[in-house]
Short mmCIF file of C-alpha atoms in Angstrom, two decimals:
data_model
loop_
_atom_site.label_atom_id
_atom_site.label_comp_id
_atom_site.label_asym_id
_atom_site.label_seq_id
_atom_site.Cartn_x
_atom_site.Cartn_y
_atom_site.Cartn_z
CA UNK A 190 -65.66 19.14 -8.23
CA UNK A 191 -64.05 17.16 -10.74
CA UNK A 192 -63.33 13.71 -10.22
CA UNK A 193 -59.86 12.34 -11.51
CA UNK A 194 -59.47 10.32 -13.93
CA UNK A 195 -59.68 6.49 -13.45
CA UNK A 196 -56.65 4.74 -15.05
CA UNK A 197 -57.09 1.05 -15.87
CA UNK A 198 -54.52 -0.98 -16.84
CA UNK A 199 -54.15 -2.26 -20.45
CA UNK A 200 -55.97 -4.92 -21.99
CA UNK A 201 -53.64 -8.47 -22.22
CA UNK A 202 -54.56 -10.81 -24.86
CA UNK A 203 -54.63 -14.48 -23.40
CA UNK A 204 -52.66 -16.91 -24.80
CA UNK A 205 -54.42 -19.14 -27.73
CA UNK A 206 -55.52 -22.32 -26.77
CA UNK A 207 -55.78 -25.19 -28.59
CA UNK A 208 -59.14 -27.28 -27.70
CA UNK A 209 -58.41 -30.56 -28.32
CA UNK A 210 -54.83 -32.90 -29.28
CA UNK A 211 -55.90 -33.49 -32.61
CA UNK A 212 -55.45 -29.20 -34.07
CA UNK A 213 -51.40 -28.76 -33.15
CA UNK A 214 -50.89 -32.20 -35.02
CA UNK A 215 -53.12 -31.27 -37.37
CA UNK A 216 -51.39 -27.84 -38.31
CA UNK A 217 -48.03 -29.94 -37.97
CA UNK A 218 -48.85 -32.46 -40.72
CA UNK A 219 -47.88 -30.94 -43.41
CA UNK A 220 -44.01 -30.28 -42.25
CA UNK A 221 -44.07 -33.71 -40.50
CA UNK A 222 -45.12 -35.33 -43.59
CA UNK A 223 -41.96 -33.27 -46.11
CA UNK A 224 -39.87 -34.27 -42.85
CA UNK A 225 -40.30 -37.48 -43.36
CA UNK A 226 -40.66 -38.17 -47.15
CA UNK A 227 -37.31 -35.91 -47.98
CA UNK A 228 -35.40 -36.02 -45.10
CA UNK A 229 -35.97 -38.57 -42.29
CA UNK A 230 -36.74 -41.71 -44.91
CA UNK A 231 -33.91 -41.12 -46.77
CA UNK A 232 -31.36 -40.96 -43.73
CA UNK A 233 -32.61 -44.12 -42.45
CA UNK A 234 -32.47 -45.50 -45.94
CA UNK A 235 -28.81 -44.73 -45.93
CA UNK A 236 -28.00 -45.70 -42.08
CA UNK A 237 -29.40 -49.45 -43.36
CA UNK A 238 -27.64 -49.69 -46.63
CA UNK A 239 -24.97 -48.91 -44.50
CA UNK A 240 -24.20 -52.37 -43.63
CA UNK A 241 -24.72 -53.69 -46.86
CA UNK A 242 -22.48 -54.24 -49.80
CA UNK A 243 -24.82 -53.31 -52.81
CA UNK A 244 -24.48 -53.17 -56.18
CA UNK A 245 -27.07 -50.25 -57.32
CA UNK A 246 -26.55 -51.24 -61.10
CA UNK A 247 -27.40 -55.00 -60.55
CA UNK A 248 -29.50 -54.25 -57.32
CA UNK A 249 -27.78 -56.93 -55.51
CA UNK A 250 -27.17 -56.74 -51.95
CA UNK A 251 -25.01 -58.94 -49.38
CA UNK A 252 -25.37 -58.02 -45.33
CA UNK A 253 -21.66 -57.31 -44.11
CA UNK A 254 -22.56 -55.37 -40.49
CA UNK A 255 -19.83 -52.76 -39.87
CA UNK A 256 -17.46 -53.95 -42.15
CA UNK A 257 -18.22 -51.22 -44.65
CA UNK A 258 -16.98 -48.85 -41.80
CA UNK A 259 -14.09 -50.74 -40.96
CA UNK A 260 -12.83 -50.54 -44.46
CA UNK A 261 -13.35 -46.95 -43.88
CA UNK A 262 -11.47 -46.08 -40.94
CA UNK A 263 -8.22 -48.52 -42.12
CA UNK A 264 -7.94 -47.15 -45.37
CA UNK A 265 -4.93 -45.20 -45.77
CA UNK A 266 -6.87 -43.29 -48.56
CA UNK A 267 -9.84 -42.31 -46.38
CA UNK A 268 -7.69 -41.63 -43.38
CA UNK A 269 -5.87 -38.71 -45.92
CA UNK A 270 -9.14 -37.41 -47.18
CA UNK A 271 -10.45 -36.94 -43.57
CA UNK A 272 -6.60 -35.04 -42.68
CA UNK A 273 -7.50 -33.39 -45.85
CA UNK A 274 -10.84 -32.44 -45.15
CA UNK A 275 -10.05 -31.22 -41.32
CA UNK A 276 -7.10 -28.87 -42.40
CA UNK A 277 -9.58 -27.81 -45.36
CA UNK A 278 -11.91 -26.52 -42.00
CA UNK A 279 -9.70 -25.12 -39.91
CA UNK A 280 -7.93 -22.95 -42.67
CA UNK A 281 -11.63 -21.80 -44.24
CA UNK A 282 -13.29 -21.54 -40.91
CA UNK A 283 -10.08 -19.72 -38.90
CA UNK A 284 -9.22 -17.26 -41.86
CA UNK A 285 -12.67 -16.53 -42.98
CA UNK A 286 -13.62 -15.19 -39.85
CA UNK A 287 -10.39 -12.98 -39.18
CA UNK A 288 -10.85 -11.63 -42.86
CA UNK A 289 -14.88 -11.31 -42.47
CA UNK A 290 -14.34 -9.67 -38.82
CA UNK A 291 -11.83 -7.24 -40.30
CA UNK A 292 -13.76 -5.87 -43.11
CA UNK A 293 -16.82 -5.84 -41.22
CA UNK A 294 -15.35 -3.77 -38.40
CA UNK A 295 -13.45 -1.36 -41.54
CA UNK A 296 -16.91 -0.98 -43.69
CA UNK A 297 -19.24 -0.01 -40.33
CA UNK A 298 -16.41 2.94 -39.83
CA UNK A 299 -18.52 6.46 -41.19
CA UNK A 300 -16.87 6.97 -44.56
CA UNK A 301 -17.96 8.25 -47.99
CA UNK A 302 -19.82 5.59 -50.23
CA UNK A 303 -20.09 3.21 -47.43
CA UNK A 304 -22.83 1.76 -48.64
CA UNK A 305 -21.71 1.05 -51.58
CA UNK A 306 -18.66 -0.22 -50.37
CA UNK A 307 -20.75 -2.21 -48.14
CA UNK A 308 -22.81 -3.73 -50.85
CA UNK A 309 -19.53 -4.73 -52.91
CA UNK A 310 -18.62 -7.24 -49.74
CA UNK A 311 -21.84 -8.56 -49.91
CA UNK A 312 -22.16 -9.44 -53.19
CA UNK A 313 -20.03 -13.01 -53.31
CA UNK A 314 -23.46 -14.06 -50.96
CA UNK A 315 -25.29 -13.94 -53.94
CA UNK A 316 -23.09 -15.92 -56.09
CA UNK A 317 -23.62 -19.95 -56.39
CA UNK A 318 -20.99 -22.63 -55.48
CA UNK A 319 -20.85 -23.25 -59.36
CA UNK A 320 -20.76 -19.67 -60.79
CA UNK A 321 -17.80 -18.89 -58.06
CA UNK A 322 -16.20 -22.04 -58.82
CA UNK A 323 -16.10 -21.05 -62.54
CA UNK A 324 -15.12 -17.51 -62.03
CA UNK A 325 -12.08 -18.94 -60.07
CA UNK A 326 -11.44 -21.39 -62.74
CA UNK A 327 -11.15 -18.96 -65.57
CA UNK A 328 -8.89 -16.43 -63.42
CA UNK A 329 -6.32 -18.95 -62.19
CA UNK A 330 -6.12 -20.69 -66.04
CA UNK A 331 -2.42 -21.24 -66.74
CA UNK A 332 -2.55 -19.95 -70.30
CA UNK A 333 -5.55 -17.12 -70.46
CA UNK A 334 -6.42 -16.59 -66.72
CA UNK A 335 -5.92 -13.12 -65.97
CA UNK A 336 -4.03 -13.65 -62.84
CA UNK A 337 -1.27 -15.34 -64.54
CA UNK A 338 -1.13 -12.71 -67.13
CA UNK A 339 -0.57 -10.00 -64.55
CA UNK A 340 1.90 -12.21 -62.92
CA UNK A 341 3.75 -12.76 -66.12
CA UNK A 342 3.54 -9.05 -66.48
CA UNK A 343 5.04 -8.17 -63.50
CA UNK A 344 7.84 -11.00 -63.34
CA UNK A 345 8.11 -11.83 -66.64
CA UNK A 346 6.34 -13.98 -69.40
CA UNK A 347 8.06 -17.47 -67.90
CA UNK A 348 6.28 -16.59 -64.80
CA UNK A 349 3.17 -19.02 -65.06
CA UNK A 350 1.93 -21.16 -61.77
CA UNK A 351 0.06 -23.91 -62.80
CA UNK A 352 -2.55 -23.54 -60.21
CA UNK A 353 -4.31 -26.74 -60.68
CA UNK A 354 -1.51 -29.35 -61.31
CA UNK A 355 0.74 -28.70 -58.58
CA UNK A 356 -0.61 -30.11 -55.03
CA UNK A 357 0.10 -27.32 -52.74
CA UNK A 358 -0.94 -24.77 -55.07
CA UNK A 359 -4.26 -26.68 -55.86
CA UNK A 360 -5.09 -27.25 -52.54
CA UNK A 361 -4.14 -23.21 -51.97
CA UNK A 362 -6.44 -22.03 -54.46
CA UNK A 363 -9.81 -24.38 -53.47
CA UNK A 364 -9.50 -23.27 -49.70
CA UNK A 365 -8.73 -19.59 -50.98
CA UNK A 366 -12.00 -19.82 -53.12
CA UNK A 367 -14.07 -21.50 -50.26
CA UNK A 368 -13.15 -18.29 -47.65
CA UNK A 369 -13.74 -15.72 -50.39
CA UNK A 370 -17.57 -17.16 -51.05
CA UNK A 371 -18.00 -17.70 -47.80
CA UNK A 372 -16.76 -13.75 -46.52
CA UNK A 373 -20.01 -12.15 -47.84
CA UNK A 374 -21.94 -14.54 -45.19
CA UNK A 375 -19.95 -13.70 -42.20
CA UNK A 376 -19.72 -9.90 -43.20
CA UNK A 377 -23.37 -9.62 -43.33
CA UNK A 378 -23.73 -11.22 -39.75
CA UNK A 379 -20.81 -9.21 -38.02
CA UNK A 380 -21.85 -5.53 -39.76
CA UNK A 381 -25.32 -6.12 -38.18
CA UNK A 382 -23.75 -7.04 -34.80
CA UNK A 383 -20.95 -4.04 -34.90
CA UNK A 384 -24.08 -1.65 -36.10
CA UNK A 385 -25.52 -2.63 -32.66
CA UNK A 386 -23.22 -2.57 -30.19
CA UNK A 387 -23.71 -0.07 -27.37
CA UNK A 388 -22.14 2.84 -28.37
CA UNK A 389 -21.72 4.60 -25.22
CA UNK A 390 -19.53 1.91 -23.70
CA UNK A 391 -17.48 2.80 -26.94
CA UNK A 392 -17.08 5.87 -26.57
CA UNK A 393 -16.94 5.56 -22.67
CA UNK A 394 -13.32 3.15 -23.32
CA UNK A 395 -12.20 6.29 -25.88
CA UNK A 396 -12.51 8.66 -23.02
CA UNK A 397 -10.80 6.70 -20.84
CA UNK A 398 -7.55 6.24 -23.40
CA UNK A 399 -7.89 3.52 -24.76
CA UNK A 400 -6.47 3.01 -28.22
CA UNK A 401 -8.18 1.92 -31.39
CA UNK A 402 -6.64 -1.66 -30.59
CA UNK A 403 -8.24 -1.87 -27.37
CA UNK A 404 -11.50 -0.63 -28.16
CA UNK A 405 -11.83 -3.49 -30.37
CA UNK A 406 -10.04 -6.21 -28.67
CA UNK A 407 -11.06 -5.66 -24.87
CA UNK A 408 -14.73 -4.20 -25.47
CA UNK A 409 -15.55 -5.01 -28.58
CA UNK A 410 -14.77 -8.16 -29.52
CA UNK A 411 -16.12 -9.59 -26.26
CA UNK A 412 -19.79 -8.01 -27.12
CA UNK A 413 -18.95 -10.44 -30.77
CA UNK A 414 -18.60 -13.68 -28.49
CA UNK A 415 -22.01 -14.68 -29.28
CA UNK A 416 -22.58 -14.26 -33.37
CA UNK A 417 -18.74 -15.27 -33.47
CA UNK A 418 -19.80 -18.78 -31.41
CA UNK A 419 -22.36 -19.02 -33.71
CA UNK A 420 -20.47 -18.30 -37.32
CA UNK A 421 -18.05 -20.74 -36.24
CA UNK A 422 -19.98 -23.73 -36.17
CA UNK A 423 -22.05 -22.57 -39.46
CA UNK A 424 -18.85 -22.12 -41.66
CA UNK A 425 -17.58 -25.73 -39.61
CA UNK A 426 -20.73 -27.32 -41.87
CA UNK A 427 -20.08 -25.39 -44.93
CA UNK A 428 -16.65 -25.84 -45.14
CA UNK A 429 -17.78 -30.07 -44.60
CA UNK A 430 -20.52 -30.07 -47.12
CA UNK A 431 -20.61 -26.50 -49.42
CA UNK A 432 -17.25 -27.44 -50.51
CA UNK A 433 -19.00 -29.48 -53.13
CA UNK A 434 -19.25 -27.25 -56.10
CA UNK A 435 -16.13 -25.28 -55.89
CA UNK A 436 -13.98 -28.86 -55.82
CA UNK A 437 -15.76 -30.02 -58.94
CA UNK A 438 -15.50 -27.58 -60.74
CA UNK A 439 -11.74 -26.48 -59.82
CA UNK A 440 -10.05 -29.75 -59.38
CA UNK A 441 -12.28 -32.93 -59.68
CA UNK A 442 -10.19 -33.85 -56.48
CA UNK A 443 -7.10 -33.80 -57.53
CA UNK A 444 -4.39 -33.56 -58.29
CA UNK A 445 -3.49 -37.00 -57.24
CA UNK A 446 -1.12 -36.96 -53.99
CA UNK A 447 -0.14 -40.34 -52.29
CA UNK A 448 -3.11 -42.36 -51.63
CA UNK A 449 -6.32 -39.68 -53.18
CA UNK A 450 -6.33 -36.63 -54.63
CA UNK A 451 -4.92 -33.40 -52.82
CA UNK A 452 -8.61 -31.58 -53.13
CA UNK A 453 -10.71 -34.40 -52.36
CA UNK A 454 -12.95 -33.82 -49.16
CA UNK A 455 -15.13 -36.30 -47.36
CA UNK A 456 -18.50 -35.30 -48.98
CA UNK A 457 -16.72 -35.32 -52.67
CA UNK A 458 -15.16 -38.54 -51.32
CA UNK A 459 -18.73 -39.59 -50.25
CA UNK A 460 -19.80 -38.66 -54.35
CA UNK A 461 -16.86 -40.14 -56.12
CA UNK A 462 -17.75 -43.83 -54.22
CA UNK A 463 -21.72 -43.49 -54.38
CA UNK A 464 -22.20 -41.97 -57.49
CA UNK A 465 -18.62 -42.66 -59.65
CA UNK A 466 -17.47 -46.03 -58.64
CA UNK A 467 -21.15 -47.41 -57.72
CA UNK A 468 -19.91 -48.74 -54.15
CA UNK A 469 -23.33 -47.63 -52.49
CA UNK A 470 -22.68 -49.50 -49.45
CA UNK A 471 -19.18 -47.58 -48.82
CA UNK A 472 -20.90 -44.34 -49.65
CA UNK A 473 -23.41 -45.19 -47.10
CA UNK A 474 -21.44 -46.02 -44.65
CA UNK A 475 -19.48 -42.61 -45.35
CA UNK A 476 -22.66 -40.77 -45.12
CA UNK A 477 -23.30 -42.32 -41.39
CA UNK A 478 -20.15 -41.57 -40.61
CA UNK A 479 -20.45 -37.51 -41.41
CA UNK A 480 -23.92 -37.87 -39.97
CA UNK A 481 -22.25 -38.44 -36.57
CA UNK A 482 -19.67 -36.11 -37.26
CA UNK A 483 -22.72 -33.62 -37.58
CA UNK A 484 -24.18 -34.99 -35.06
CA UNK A 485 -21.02 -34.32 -32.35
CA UNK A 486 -20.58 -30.96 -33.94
CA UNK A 487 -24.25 -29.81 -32.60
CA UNK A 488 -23.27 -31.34 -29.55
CA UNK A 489 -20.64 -29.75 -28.86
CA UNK A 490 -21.98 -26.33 -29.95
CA UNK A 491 -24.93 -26.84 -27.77
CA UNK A 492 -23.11 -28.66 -24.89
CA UNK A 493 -19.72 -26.97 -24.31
CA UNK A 494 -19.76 -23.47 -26.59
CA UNK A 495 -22.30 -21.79 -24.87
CA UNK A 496 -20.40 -21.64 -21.50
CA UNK A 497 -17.54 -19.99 -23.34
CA UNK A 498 -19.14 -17.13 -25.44
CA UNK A 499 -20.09 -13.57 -22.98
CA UNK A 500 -23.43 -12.38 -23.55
CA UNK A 501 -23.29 -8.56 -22.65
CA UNK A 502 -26.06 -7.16 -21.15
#
């Protein structure tokens, strides 16, 4: 008679163990030690120069506290750059994501060439701050760019904006260029999500009736809560500190508009006083000051955004 078979139940491999306190540390060395040569030495470099009015040509210093800060937050020029810099974010950040959603959602539809069409959208990723900044530059010149010439085309050879004179139109054109390089990021992050979502409860809200509209606004989008929660706070830091290289390269900050110029933002601010003008201390100061701003950001993501964003399971 034969005997059944015996059935054990799968090896587990234990967890590794360290013997010893010395090994984790040990392994951890190497990324403590970059840590703190190009990161965490640095920032508290800064944070103390903060409260110093320094000279970095004549390497003077003179202790002044918080009155570098103080300066700061009563200067009508800083108080504009920081309005500047906070409609800059909400216009990048809101539109980027409504444009990045929407031709996610349109390029994970089954069509002919979509991958093509798909790697066209991606693309911008790939660019750098300073090659899309030049691009921009070149199609919005006055006299050669190419959007002026079909402009001038259309409505007639008078017709020529000049994109990086007039205020508005400056400021249009650098928070235009920032959402554009910044779309390729956010498409890449909501295709991958869309790609995933359950598509039986899809197909479940079709059968039901529900419209295109509805599919996407009352199952969809809820199931995007989560990468949306997260986008938001990672185009919040670009738009604060990626910003950089298109405003240089556009602008310089201006053109001038009452107290600073129209496209100046608090990190070119931050450049123009460290690195321009030689007023280390203020630039310091500036750089604490966006440290905390960083610093309340995370906070917030971590603190309050979590209880907000549905996690569907």
């Amino acid at each position: 008679m034969l005997k059944p078979a015996q059935t054990t139940a799968p090896a587990t491999e234990e967890n590794a163990v360290f013997r010893g306190v010395a090994m984790p540390w040990l392994f951890l060395l190497p990324t403590l030690l970059i840590l703190a040569v190009f990161i965490y030495l640095p920032a508290l470099r800064t944070l103390r120069l903060a409260a110093f009015k320094a000279n970095i040509i004549l390497g003077t210093e003179r202790f002044v506290g918080v009155q570098n800060i103080t300066e700061l937050l009563l200067s009508p020029a800083y108080r504009q750059v920081a309005l500047q810099t906070l409609i800059f974010t909400v216009l990048t950040v809101g539109l980027g994501l409504l444009f990045s959603l929407s031709l996610a959602w349109l390029a994970s539809r089954p069509i002919r060439g979509a991958k093509a069409y798909r790697l066209l959208l991606i693309y911008p990723y790939a660019l750098s701050p300073a090659i899309a900044g030049t691009l921009w530059l070149f199609m919005f010149n006055p006299e050669i760019g190419v959007v002026n010439q079909i402009l001038g085309s259309v409505f007639g050879a008078d017709v020529k904006p000049r994109w990086l004179d007039d205020p508005l139109l400056a400021f249009g054109l650098v928070t235009l260029a920032a959402i554009w390089k910044g779309l390729a990021y956010n498409i890449v992050f909501y295709l991958a999500t869309i790609q995933n979502l359950p598509g039986d409860v899809m197909q479940a809200a079709e059968i039901d009736g529900a419209t295109p509209s509805q599919v996407f606004w009352r199952v969809a989008f809820p199931l995007l809560t989560p990468i949306t929660f997260f986008l938001v706070f990672t185009n919040i830091i670009s738009a604060l500190f990626d910003s950089f290289a298109l405003t240089d390269i556009l602008t310089r900050g201006g053109p001038y508009f009452h107290h600073a110029g129209i496209t100046t933002f608090l990190v070119y601010q931050l450049y123009q006083d460290g690195f321009v003008n030689f007023k280390t201390g203020v630039a310091a100061a500036q750089a604490a000051l966006m440290l905390a701003l960083v610093a309340f950001i995370t906070w917030m993501q971590f603190r309050i955004g979590e209880r907000r964003v549905h996690y569907g399971g």
